[in-house]
CSV table of C-alpha atoms in Angstrom, one decimal:
chain,number,residue,atom,x,y,z
A,1,MET,CA,-0.1,0.2,0.4
A,2,ALA,CA,1.3,3.0,-1.4
A,3,PHE,CA,0.0,5.3,1.9
A,4,ALA,CA,2.1,2.4,4.8
A,5,ARG,CA,5.2,4.3,4.9
A,6,GLY,CA,4.2,8.3,5.8
A,7,GLY,CA,1.3,9.0,4.3
A,8,ILE,CA,1.1,11.2,1.2
A,9,GLY,CA,4.7,12.1,1.3
A,10,ALA,CA,5.9,8.5,1.1
A,11,ALA,CA,3.3,7.6,-1.9
A,12,ALA,CA,4.3,11.3,-3.8
A,13,ASP,CA,7.8,10.1,-3.8
A,14,ASN,CA,6.7,6.8,-5.4
A,15,ALA,CA,4.3,9.3,-7.8
A,16,PRO,CA,5.9,12.5,-8.8
A,17,GLY,CA,2.8,14.9,-8.7
A,18,PHE,CA,0.8,11.9,-6.5
A,19,ALA,CA,0.5,15.2,-3.7
A,20,ASP,CA,0.3,18.1,-6.0
A,21,LEU,CA,-2.4,16.6,-7.3
A,22,PHE,CA,-5.0,16.2,-4.1
A,23,ALA,CA,-3.5,20.3,-3.2
A,24,ALA,CA,-4.9,20.9,-6.9
A,25,LEU,CA,-8.7,18.9,-6.6
A,26,PRO,CA,-11.0,22.7,-5.5
A,27,VAL,CA,-13.0,20.3,-3.8
A,28,ALA,CA,-12.6,19.6,0.3
A,29,VAL,CA,-10.2,16.5,0.9
A,30,LEU,CA,-8.9,14.9,4.5
A,31,VAL,CA,-6.5,11.1,3.4
A,32,LEU,CA,-7.3,9.1,7.2
A,33,ASP,CA,-5.0,5.7,8.4
A,34,PRO,CA,-6.2,3.0,9.9
A,35,GLY,CA,-7.0,3.7,12.9
A,36,ASP,CA,-8.7,7.5,11.6
A,37,CYS,CA,-5.7,9.8,12.4
A,38,ILE,CA,-5.9,12.5,9.6
A,39,LEU,CA,-2.6,12.8,7.4
A,40,PHE,CA,-3.5,14.1,4.6
A,41,ALA,CA,-5.7,17.7,4.7
A,42,ASN,CA,-5.2,19.3,0.5
A,43,GLY,CA,-5.3,23.7,0.8
A,44,ALA,CA,-9.2,23.4,-0.1
A,45,CYS,CA,-9.4,21.5,3.2
A,46,GLU,CA,-8.1,24.1,5.0
A,47,LEU,CA,-9.6,27.2,3.9
A,48,LEU,CA,-13.1,25.3,4.5
A,49,LEU,CA,-11.9,24.0,8.5
A,50,ASN,CA,-9.4,27.7,9.1
A,51,GLN,CA,-7.2,25.7,10.1
A,52,SER,CA,-4.2,24.4,9.0
A,53,GLU,CA,-2.7,20.4,8.0
A,54,ARG,CA,0.3,20.9,10.5
A,55,SER,CA,-2.1,21.6,12.9
A,56,MET,CA,-4.7,18.6,11.5
A,57,ARG,CA,-1.9,16.0,10.7
A,58,GLY,CA,-1.7,13.1,13.6
A,59,LEU,CA,-4.8,13.6,15.4
A,60,GLY,CA,-8.1,11.5,14.7
A,61,LEU,CA,-11.3,12.8,12.6
A,62,THR,CA,-13.3,12.6,15.9
A,63,GLN,CA,-10.6,15.4,17.2
A,64,VAL,CA,-10.6,17.5,14.5
A,65,LEU,CA,-14.6,18.1,14.2
A,66,THR,CA,-17.6,17.2,15.5
A,67,LEU,CA,-19.9,14.3,13.7
A,68,PRO,CA,-23.2,14.3,13.4
A,69,GLU,CA,-25.1,10.6,15.3
A,70,GLU,CA,-25.9,9.8,11.8
A,71,TYR,CA,-21.6,9.3,10.9
A,72,ALA,CA,-21.3,6.3,12.4
A,73,ARG,CA,-24.0,4.6,11.2
A,74,SER,CA,-23.2,5.5,8.5
A,75,ARG,CA,-20.2,4.3,8.9
A,76,ASP,CA,-21.7,0.9,10.1
A,77,ARG,CA,-23.2,0.1,7.2
A,78,GLY,CA,-20.1,0.5,5.5
A,79,GLY,CA,-20.6,4.0,3.3
A,80,LEU,CA,-20.7,6.8,4.2
A,81,ALA,CA,-22.6,10.0,2.4
A,82,LEU,CA,-24.1,12.6,4.1
A,83,PHE,CA,-25.7,15.7,2.3
A,84,ASP,CA,-26.7,19.7,4.1
A,85,THR,CA,-25.3,18.7,7.6
A,86,GLU,CA,-23.2,20.6,10.5
A,87,LEU,CA,-19.1,19.9,11.2
A,88,VAL,CA,-18.5,22.0,13.9
A,89,THR,CA,-14.5,21.9,14.8
A,90,ARG,CA,-12.2,22.2,17.2
A,91,ARG,CA,-12.1,26.4,17.5
A,92,GLY,CA,-15.7,27.0,17.2
A,93,HIS,CA,-16.6,26.7,13.5
A,94,ARG,CA,-19.7,25.7,11.3
A,95,VAL,CA,-19.8,24.5,8.4
A,96,ARG,CA,-22.7,23.0,6.1
A,97,VAL,CA,-20.8,19.8,3.9
A,98,ASP,CA,-22.1,16.9,2.5
A,99,MET,CA,-19.3,14.5,2.7
A,100,ASN,CA,-18.8,10.8,1.9
A,101,GLU,CA,-16.5,8.7,2.7
A,102,THR,CA,-14.7,6.0,0.9
A,103,VAL,CA,-12.1,3.2,1.6
A,104,LEU,CA,-9.0,2.3,-0.5
A,105,PRO,CA,-9.4,-1.0,-2.1
A,106,GLU,CA,-5.4,-1.0,-2.0
A,107,GLY,CA,-5.6,-0.9,1.9
A,108,PRO,CA,-7.7,-2.0,4.7
A,109,GLY,CA,-9.5,0.8,6.8
A,110,TRP,CA,-7.7,3.5,4.8
A,111,ARG,CA,-9.8,6.6,4.4
A,112,VAL,CA,-10.4,9.2,2.5
A,113,VAL,CA,-13.0,12.0,3.4
A,114,THR,CA,-14.3,14.4,0.8
A,115,LEU,CA,-16.4,17.3,1.8
A,116,HIS,CA,-18.9,19.5,-0.3
A,117,ASP,CA,-18.9,23.0,1.0
A,118,ALA,CA,-21.7,24.5,-1.8
A,119,ALA,CA,-22.4,27.6,0.5
A,120,ALA,CA,-18.7,28.3,0.6
A,121,SER,CA,-18.6,28.2,-2.8
A,122,ARG,CA,-20.3,30.7,-2.8
A,123,ARG,CA,-19.5,32.6,-0.3
A,124,HIS,CA,-16.3,32.7,-1.6
A,125,ALA,CA,-17.8,33.2,-5.6
A,126,VAL,CA,-15.5,33.2,-7.5
A,127,GLY,CA,-18.0,32.9,-10.8
A,128,GLU,CA,-21.3,34.6,-9.3
A,129,ARG,CA,-19.4,37.6,-8.4
A,130,GLY,CA,-17.5,37.6,-11.2
A,131,SER,CA,-20.9,37.8,-12.6
A,132,ALA,CA,-22.0,40.5,-10.6
A,133,ARG,CA,-19.0,42.5,-11.1
A,134,ALA,CA,-20.3,42.5,-14.9
A,135,ALA,CA,-24.0,43.9,-14.0
A,136,MET,CA,-21.9,46.8,-11.6
A,137,GLY,CA,-19.8,47.3,-14.5
A,138,ALA,CA,-22.9,48.2,-16.8
A,139,ALA,CA,-25.3,50.1,-13.8
A,140,ALA,CA,-21.8,52.0,-13.5
A,141,MET,CA,-21.4,53.6,-17.2
A,142,LEU,CA,-25.6,54.4,-16.9
A,143,ALA,CA,-25.0,55.2,-13.9
A,144,HIS,CA,-22.0,58.3,-14.8
A,145,GLU,CA,-24.9,59.7,-17.0
A,146,ILE,CA,-27.2,59.4,-14.6
A,147,LYS,CA,-24.9,62.1,-13.0
A,148,ASN,CA,-25.2,65.1,-14.7
A,149,PRO,CA,-29.0,65.3,-15.5
A,150,LEU,CA,-29.2,65.3,-11.2
A,151,SER,CA,-26.2,67.8,-11.1
A,152,GLY,CA,-28.5,69.9,-13.1
A,153,ILE,CA,-32.2,68.8,-10.5
A,154,ARG,CA,-30.3,70.2,-8.0
A,155,GLY,CA,-28.6,73.5,-9.3
A,156,ALA,CA,-32.7,74.3,-10.1
A,157,ALA,CA,-34.1,73.1,-6.4
A,158,GLN,CA,-31.4,75.7,-5.3
A,159,LEU,CA,-32.9,78.4,-7.6
A,160,LEU,CA,-36.0,77.8,-6.8
A,161,GLU,CA,-35.8,78.6,-3.9
A,162,ALA,CA,-33.3,81.2,-3.9
A,163,SER,CA,-36.3,82.5,-6.2
A,164,GLY,CA,-38.6,82.4,-2.3
A,165,GLY,CA,-40.1,78.7,-3.3
A,166,GLU,CA,-41.4,76.0,-1.4
A,167,VAL,CA,-38.7,75.9,1.5
A,168,GLU,CA,-39.7,72.6,2.8
A,169,LEU,CA,-39.8,71.1,-0.7
A,170,THR,CA,-36.3,72.1,-2.7
A,171,GLU,CA,-34.9,71.2,0.4
A,172,LEU,CA,-36.0,67.6,0.3
A,173,ILE,CA,-35.4,67.5,-3.4
A,174,THR,CA,-31.9,69.0,-3.0
A,175,THR,CA,-31.5,66.0,0.1
A,176,GLU,CA,-32.6,63.5,-2.1
A,177,VAL,CA,-30.6,63.9,-4.8
A,178,ASP,CA,-27.6,64.4,-3.0
A,179,ARG,CA,-28.4,60.8,-1.6
A,180,ILE,CA,-28.6,59.4,-5.2
A,181,ALA,CA,-25.0,60.7,-5.9
A,182,ALA,CA,-23.6,59.8,-3.3
A,183,LEU,CA,-25.0,56.3,-3.8
A,184,ILE,CA,-24.3,56.3,-7.5
A,185,ASP,CA,-20.6,57.0,-6.0
A,186,ARG,CA,-20.3,54.0,-4.0
A,187,MET,CA,-21.3,52.2,-7.0
A,188,GLN,CA,-18.5,53.5,-9.2
A,189,ASP,CA,-15.9,52.1,-7.1
A,190,PHE,CA,-16.0,49.2,-8.8
A,191,THR,CA,-15.9,50.0,-11.8
A,192,ASP,CA,-11.6,51.4,-10.6
A,193,THR,CA,-9.5,49.0,-12.6
A,194,ARG,CA,-6.5,51.1,-11.0
A,195,ALA,CA,-4.0,48.6,-10.3
A,196,PRO,CA,-3.5,48.1,-6.1
A,197,ASN,CA,-0.5,50.4,-4.9
A,198,LEU,CA,0.7,46.3,-3.1
A,199,GLU,CA,4.2,46.7,-0.8
A,200,GLY,CA,5.5,45.4,2.4
A,201,ALA,CA,3.9,46.6,5.0
A,202,ASN,CA,3.1,46.4,8.9
A,203,ILE,CA,-0.4,46.3,8.9
A,204,TYR,CA,-0.7,47.3,12.8
A,205,PRO,CA,0.2,51.6,12.3
A,206,LEU,CA,-3.4,50.5,9.6
A,207,LEU,CA,-5.9,49.0,12.3
A,208,ALA,CA,-4.4,51.1,14.8
A,209,HIS,CA,-5.5,54.1,12.0
A,210,ALA,CA,-8.8,52.7,11.0
A,211,ARG,CA,-9.6,51.8,14.7
A,212,ARG,CA,-8.6,55.8,15.5
A,213,VAL,CA,-10.4,57.2,12.9
A,214,ALA,CA,-14.0,54.6,14.3
A,215,GLU,CA,-13.1,55.2,17.1
A,216,ALA,CA,-14.0,59.4,17.1
A,217,GLY,CA,-16.9,59.1,14.7
A,218,PHE,CA,-19.5,56.0,14.1
A,219,ALA,CA,-17.8,53.8,17.5
A,220,ARG,CA,-17.2,56.2,19.5
A,221,ALA,CA,-19.8,54.7,21.2
A,222,VAL,CA,-18.7,50.6,21.8
A,223,PRO,CA,-15.2,50.1,22.8
A,224,VAL,CA,-13.1,47.8,19.9
A,225,GLU,CA,-10.5,45.5,21.1
A,226,GLU,CA,-7.7,43.9,20.1
A,227,ARG,CA,-6.5,40.6,19.9
A,228,PHE,CA,-2.9,40.6,18.0
A,229,ASP,CA,-0.8,37.8,17.5
A,230,PRO,CA,2.9,39.6,17.7
A,231,SER,CA,4.9,38.5,15.4
A,232,LEU,CA,3.1,38.6,12.2
A,233,PRO,CA,5.7,39.3,9.4
A,234,PRO,CA,5.2,43.1,6.4
A,235,VAL,CA,2.2,42.1,4.7
A,236,GLN,CA,1.5,42.4,1.1
A,237,VAL,CA,-1.0,45.2,1.2
A,238,ASP,CA,-2.6,48.2,-0.3
A,239,ARG,CA,-1.8,50.4,2.8
A,240,ASP,CA,-5.0,53.0,1.6
A,241,ARG,CA,-7.2,50.0,0.7
A,242,PHE,CA,-6.4,47.3,4.0
A,243,VAL,CA,-7.9,51.2,5.8
A,244,GLN,CA,-11.2,51.2,3.8
A,245,VAL,CA,-11.5,47.7,4.2
A,246,ILE,CA,-11.5,48.1,8.2
A,247,LEU,CA,-12.6,50.2,8.3
A,248,ASN,CA,-15.8,49.0,5.6
A,249,LEU,CA,-16.3,46.0,8.0
A,250,LEU,CA,-16.1,48.3,11.4
A,251,LYS,CA,-18.3,50.4,10.4
A,252,ASN,CA,-20.8,46.7,10.2
A,253,ALA,CA,-19.6,45.5,13.3
A,254,THR,CA,-20.9,49.0,16.1
A,255,GLU,CA,-24.2,48.8,13.6
A,256,ALA,CA,-24.8,45.1,14.3
A,257,VAL,CA,-24.2,45.9,17.8
A,258,ALA,CA,-26.5,48.8,18.5
A,259,GLY,CA,-28.2,48.5,21.6
A,260,ARG,CA,-26.9,45.4,22.7
A,261,PRO,CA,-26.6,45.8,26.6
A,262,ASP,CA,-22.6,44.1,26.1
A,263,PRO,CA,-21.8,45.5,22.8
A,264,LEU,CA,-19.0,43.4,21.3
A,265,VAL,CA,-16.2,44.3,18.5
A,266,GLN,CA,-12.9,42.4,18.2
A,267,ILE,CA,-10.4,43.1,15.7
A,268,THR,CA,-8.2,40.1,15.8
A,269,THR,CA,-4.7,38.8,13.9
A,270,ALA,CA,-3.5,35.8,13.6
A,271,TYR,CA,-0.6,34.0,11.5
A,272,ARG,CA,-2.5,30.6,10.2
A,273,HIS,CA,1.0,27.9,7.8
A,274,GLY,CA,-0.5,26.4,5.3
A,275,MET,CA,-3.1,28.5,4.0
A,276,SER,CA,-3.5,28.4,0.7
A,277,THR,CA,-6.1,29.3,-2.5
A,278,SER,CA,-6.5,31.1,-5.7
A,279,ALA,CA,-8.4,34.7,-4.8
A,280,ALA,CA,-10.2,35.0,-9.0
A,281,PRO,CA,-10.4,32.1,-11.6
A,282,GLY,CA,-7.2,32.3,-14.0
A,283,ARG,CA,-4.5,32.9,-11.2
A,284,PRO,CA,-2.1,30.2,-9.9
A,285,ARG,CA,-2.7,28.7,-6.0
A,286,GLN,CA,-0.7,30.9,-3.6
A,287,LYS,CA,-0.6,30.9,0.6
A,288,LEU,CA,-2.2,33.5,2.7
A,289,PRO,CA,-0.9,32.9,6.0
A,290,ILE,CA,-2.5,36.7,7.0
A,291,GLU,CA,-5.7,35.8,9.0
A,292,ILE,CA,-7.3,39.6,10.1
A,293,CYS,CA,-10.8,39.1,11.6
A,294,VAL,CA,-13.1,41.8,12.4
A,295,VAL,CA,-15.4,40.5,14.7
A,296,ASP,CA,-18.5,41.7,17.1
A,297,ASN,CA,-22.0,39.9,19.1
A,298,GLY,CA,-24.5,40.7,17.0
A,299,PRO,CA,-28.0,38.4,15.7
A,300,GLY,CA,-25.5,38.2,12.1
A,301,ALA,CA,-26.7,38.1,8.8
A,302,PRO,CA,-30.8,36.5,8.0
A,303,VAL,CA,-30.3,32.6,7.1
A,304,ASP,CA,-32.2,33.7,3.7
A,305,ILE,CA,-29.4,36.7,2.4
A,306,ALA,CA,-25.6,34.9,4.6
A,307,GLU,CA,-24.8,33.2,1.7
A,308,HIS,CA,-25.2,36.2,-0.6
A,309,LEU,CA,-23.5,38.4,1.4
A,310,PHE,CA,-21.4,39.6,-0.9
A,311,ASP,CA,-23.7,40.4,-3.9
A,312,PRO,CA,-24.4,44.1,-4.6
A,313,PHE,CA,-27.7,45.4,-3.0
A,314,VAL,CA,-27.9,42.7,-0.4
A,315,SER,CA,-28.6,43.9,3.2
A,316,SER,CA,-30.0,43.2,6.4
A,317,LYS,CA,-30.5,46.5,7.1
A,318,PRO,CA,-33.5,48.7,6.2
A,319,GLU,CA,-32.1,51.8,4.9
A,320,GLY,CA,-28.9,49.6,3.3
A,321,GLN,CA,-27.5,49.7,0.0
A,322,GLY,CA,-25.7,46.7,0.1
A,323,LEU,CA,-22.6,48.1,-1.3
A,324,GLY,CA,-20.3,47.8,1.2
A,325,LEU,CA,-19.1,44.2,1.8
A,326,SER,CA,-19.3,44.1,-2.0
A,327,LEU,CA,-16.3,47.2,-2.2
A,328,VAL,CA,-14.7,45.4,0.7
A,329,ASP,CA,-14.1,41.6,-1.4
A,330,LYS,CA,-13.4,43.6,-4.3
A,331,LEU,CA,-10.8,45.9,-2.7
A,332,VAL,CA,-9.6,42.7,-0.2
A,333,ARG,CA,-9.7,39.9,-4.0
A,334,ASP,CA,-7.2,43.3,-6.0
A,335,MET,CA,-5.3,43.2,-3.2
A,336,GLY,CA,-4.7,38.7,-4.0
A,337,GLY,CA,-6.6,37.6,-0.5
A,338,ILE,CA,-10.2,36.5,0.4
A,339,VAL,CA,-12.7,37.2,2.6
A,340,ALA,CA,-15.3,35.2,4.5
A,341,TYR,CA,-18.4,35.7,6.7
A,342,THR,CA,-19.1,33.0,9.2
A,343,ARG,CA,-20.6,32.7,12.9
A,344,GLU,CA,-18.0,31.3,15.2
A,345,GLY,CA,-17.5,29.8,18.5
A,346,GLU,CA,-19.8,29.6,22.0
A,347,PRO,CA,-22.2,32.9,22.3
A,348,GLU,CA,-21.9,32.4,18.4
A,349,CYS,CA,-20.2,36.2,17.2
A,350,THR,CA,-20.3,37.1,14.1
A,351,VAL,CA,-16.4,36.4,12.4
A,352,LEU,CA,-15.9,38.8,8.7
A,353,ARG,CA,-12.3,37.5,7.9
A,354,ILE,CA,-9.4,38.0,5.6
A,355,LEU,CA,-6.7,36.0,4.2
A,356,LEU,CA,-3.7,37.3,3.0
A,357,PRO,CA,-0.7,36.8,1.9
A,358,ARG,CA,2.3,37.5,3.3
A,359,ALA,CA,5.0,40.9,1.3
A,360,GLU,CA,7.8,38.5,-1.0
A,361,GLN,CA,11.3,38.1,1.2
């Protein structure tokens, strides 16, 4: 049996490219030995479970995942296929997956587990978000043409007011014109095709600046805590875009906890060994070990829109425009990273997780 010595690494010695083949699979894959210990987890699995292969290797499957009761029953019948079932990692990360487990015929007791997460494919939504952005591009072209007559309408309202027109009505016109113009400005952010100014940066001064801006304005009444890994290496970012991303996420978080007696907003950082993915179609896989999270103890997104939060015009707020998280997604992908929404922990909190590449040495 090829796995017998050293797990997947031994197989790779005998078949060049074997480990690379598993690593490149877009589906999350785990390889278990006869003792149900994890010998291999590919990049898609690391991303799905938010754990590196190094931290999982050698552990029993049940030490990494809390499995549903039907898992054992299905196994006893000789096969395993669970659909739309919730798994919980030891860190409290929850995912809904279709789970399949198959026996390797050449090795008694050896098994391959695959985890298909349709929700994650929509969340990271390379295809769907690309289509949405194409629509946004067309909308932005239309928006450019709309702004000119809006300026004329605003000017006419001001003239009416100056000539003794009804003040209340003219103020209403100018207020609504300004609101529409602001919305159009935000839509046009999506058509900014300029390359980001990527450079290696210490993100802690950038996080501190974003926090100061937030606490001086929209987060004045909400404490923002920091839980930082002090040993993070320089991160590859566009400084201005990174600050904009963090400000957008902090604003969402403070709005989510408004009215709670115990509001909690946190910024956390960590280094995730082994994290790698492709940020967009056609881009090569790259390591994304730098994790920045904005966490809040608000109620989270309604279930019916949670999988579409990064799509334009999707919002759970009555007054929301649904462009904030979509713009965050664009800016993070421009920097070569990804952003994802999850509900984690006990008690459950909302986590907006950004994964970014470290800077080249």
